[in-house]
Structure formats: C-alpha cells, structure tokens
Tab-separated table of C-alpha atoms in Angstrom:
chain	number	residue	atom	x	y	z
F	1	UNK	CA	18.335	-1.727	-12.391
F	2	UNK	CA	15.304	-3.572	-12.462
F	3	UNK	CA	12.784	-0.894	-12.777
F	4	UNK	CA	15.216	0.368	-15.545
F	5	UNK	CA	14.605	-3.148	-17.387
F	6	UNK	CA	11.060	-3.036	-16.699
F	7	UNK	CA	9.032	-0.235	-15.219
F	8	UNK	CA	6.116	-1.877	-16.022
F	9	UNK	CA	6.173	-4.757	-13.472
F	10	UNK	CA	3.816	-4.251	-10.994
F	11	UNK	CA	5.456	-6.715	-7.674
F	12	UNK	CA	8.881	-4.330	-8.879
F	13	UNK	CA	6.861	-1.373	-8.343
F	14	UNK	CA	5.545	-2.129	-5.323
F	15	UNK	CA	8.406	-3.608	-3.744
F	16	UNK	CA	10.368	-0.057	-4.156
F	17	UNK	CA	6.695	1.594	-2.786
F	18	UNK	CA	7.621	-0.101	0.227
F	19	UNK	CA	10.892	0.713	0.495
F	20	UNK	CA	10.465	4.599	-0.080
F	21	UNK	CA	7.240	4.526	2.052
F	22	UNK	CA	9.912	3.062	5.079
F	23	UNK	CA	11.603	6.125	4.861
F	24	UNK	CA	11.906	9.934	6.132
F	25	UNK	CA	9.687	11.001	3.105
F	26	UNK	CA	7.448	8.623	2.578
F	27	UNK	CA	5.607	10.688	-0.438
F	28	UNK	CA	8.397	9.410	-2.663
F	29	UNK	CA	6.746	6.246	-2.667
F	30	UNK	CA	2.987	7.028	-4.385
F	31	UNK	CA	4.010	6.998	-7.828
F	32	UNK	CA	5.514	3.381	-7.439
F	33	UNK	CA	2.578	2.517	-5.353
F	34	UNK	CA	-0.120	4.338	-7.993
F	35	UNK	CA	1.794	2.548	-10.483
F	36	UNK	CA	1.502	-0.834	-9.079
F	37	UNK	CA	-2.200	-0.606	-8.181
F	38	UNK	CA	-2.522	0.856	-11.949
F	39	UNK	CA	-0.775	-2.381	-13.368
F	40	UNK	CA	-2.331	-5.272	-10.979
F	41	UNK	CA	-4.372	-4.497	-7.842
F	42	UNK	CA	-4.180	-8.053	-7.151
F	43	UNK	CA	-0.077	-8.273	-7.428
F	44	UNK	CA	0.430	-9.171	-3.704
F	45	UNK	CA	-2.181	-8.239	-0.970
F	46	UNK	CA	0.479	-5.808	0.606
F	47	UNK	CA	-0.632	-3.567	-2.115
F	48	UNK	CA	-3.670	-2.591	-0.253
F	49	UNK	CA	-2.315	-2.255	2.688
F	50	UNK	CA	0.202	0.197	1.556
F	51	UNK	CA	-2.067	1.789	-0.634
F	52	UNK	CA	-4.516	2.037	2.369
F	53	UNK	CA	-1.235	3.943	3.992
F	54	UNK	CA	-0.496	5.990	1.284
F	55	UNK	CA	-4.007	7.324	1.552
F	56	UNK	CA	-3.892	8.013	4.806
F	57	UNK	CA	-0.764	10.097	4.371
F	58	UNK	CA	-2.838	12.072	1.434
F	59	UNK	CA	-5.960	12.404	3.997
F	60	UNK	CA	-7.924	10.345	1.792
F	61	UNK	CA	-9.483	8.371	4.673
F	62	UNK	CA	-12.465	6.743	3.070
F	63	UNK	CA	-9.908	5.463	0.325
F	64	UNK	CA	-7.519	4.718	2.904
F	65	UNK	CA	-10.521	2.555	4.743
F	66	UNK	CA	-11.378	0.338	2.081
F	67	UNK	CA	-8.322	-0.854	1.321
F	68	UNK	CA	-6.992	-1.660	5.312
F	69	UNK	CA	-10.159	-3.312	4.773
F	70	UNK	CA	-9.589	-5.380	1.523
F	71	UNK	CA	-5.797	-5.797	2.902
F	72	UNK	CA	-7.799	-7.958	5.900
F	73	UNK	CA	-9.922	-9.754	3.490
F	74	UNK	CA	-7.513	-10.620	1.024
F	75	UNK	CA	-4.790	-11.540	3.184
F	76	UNK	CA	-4.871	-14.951	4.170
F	77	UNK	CA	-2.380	-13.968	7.205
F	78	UNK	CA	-4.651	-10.869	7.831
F	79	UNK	CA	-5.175	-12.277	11.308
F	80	UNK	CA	-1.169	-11.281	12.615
F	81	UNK	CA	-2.101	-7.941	11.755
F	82	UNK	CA	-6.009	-7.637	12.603
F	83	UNK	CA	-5.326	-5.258	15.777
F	84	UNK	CA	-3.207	-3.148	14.007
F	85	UNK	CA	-5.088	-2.817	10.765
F	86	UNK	CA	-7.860	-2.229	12.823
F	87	UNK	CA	-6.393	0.786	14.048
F	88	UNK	CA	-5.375	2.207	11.343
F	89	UNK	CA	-9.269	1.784	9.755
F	90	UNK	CA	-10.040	3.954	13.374
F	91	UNK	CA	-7.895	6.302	12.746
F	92	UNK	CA	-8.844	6.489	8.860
F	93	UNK	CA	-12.951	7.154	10.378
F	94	UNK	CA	-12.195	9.600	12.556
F	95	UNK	CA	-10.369	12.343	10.393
C-alpha cells in the first residue's frame, strides 16, 4: 500500500529490499534496493550493508567490498556486527 502511495520513498524501498532479500529468492529484492540507493544513499546505513549483499549475490565483489565497508564506517553500531561484516568483506576479496 505504501509503495503504491509513494514509490519514490527511499526508507519504503529499502525496508521491502530487506524483506525480499530475507527470503528464498533474494534477487527480488535489487530493484527496491537499486531504487533506494538511487533515491538517498544516505537513507539509513543498512542500505550499504544490503547493498554490499546484494552485490555479493551479483558477484560484484569489489562493489560488494566498499559498501560492507562504508556499512562499518557509517554505522555508529558497526561494532555488533564488525566480525561478521568482516567476513563478508573476506569473502567479497577472495572471489
């Protein structure tokens, strides 16, 4: 309903990202994810971590790098995830 009122809201755009990417085919969820980066980058620091993902799922690993790496930057909470983030940036170098 929301994305039917206004498809041009980046946080909206995201938040359904996320909720597609949770799922059995996460591909659904690049064009809200695209579209959200396309609107704000800076809508909510999750963005770059799930853009970072969605990268990673395309085998874009260099893109997928730099924004695990923004995510622990930006993120003032980055620290809760730091070992995992870090992994995924490992696993992003090494494809």
């Amino acid at each position: 309903m929301a994305q039917k009122f206004n498809p041009n809201n980046a946080l909206n755009n995201l938040k359904i990202g996320i909720c597609l990417f949770n799922t059995t085919d996460p591909q659904e969820s690049f064009p809200y994810l695209e579209k959200a980066y396309e609107l704000d980058p800076l809508c909510d620091p999750f963005l770059d971590y799930y853009y970072g993902a969605m990268a990673q799922l395309k085998q874009d690993f260099s893109l997928a790098s730099k924004h695990y790496k923004a995510f622990q930057i930006n993120y003032k909470k980055a620290d809760d995830y730091a070992s995992f983030v870090t992994q995924r940036i490992g696993e992003s170098g090494r494809a």
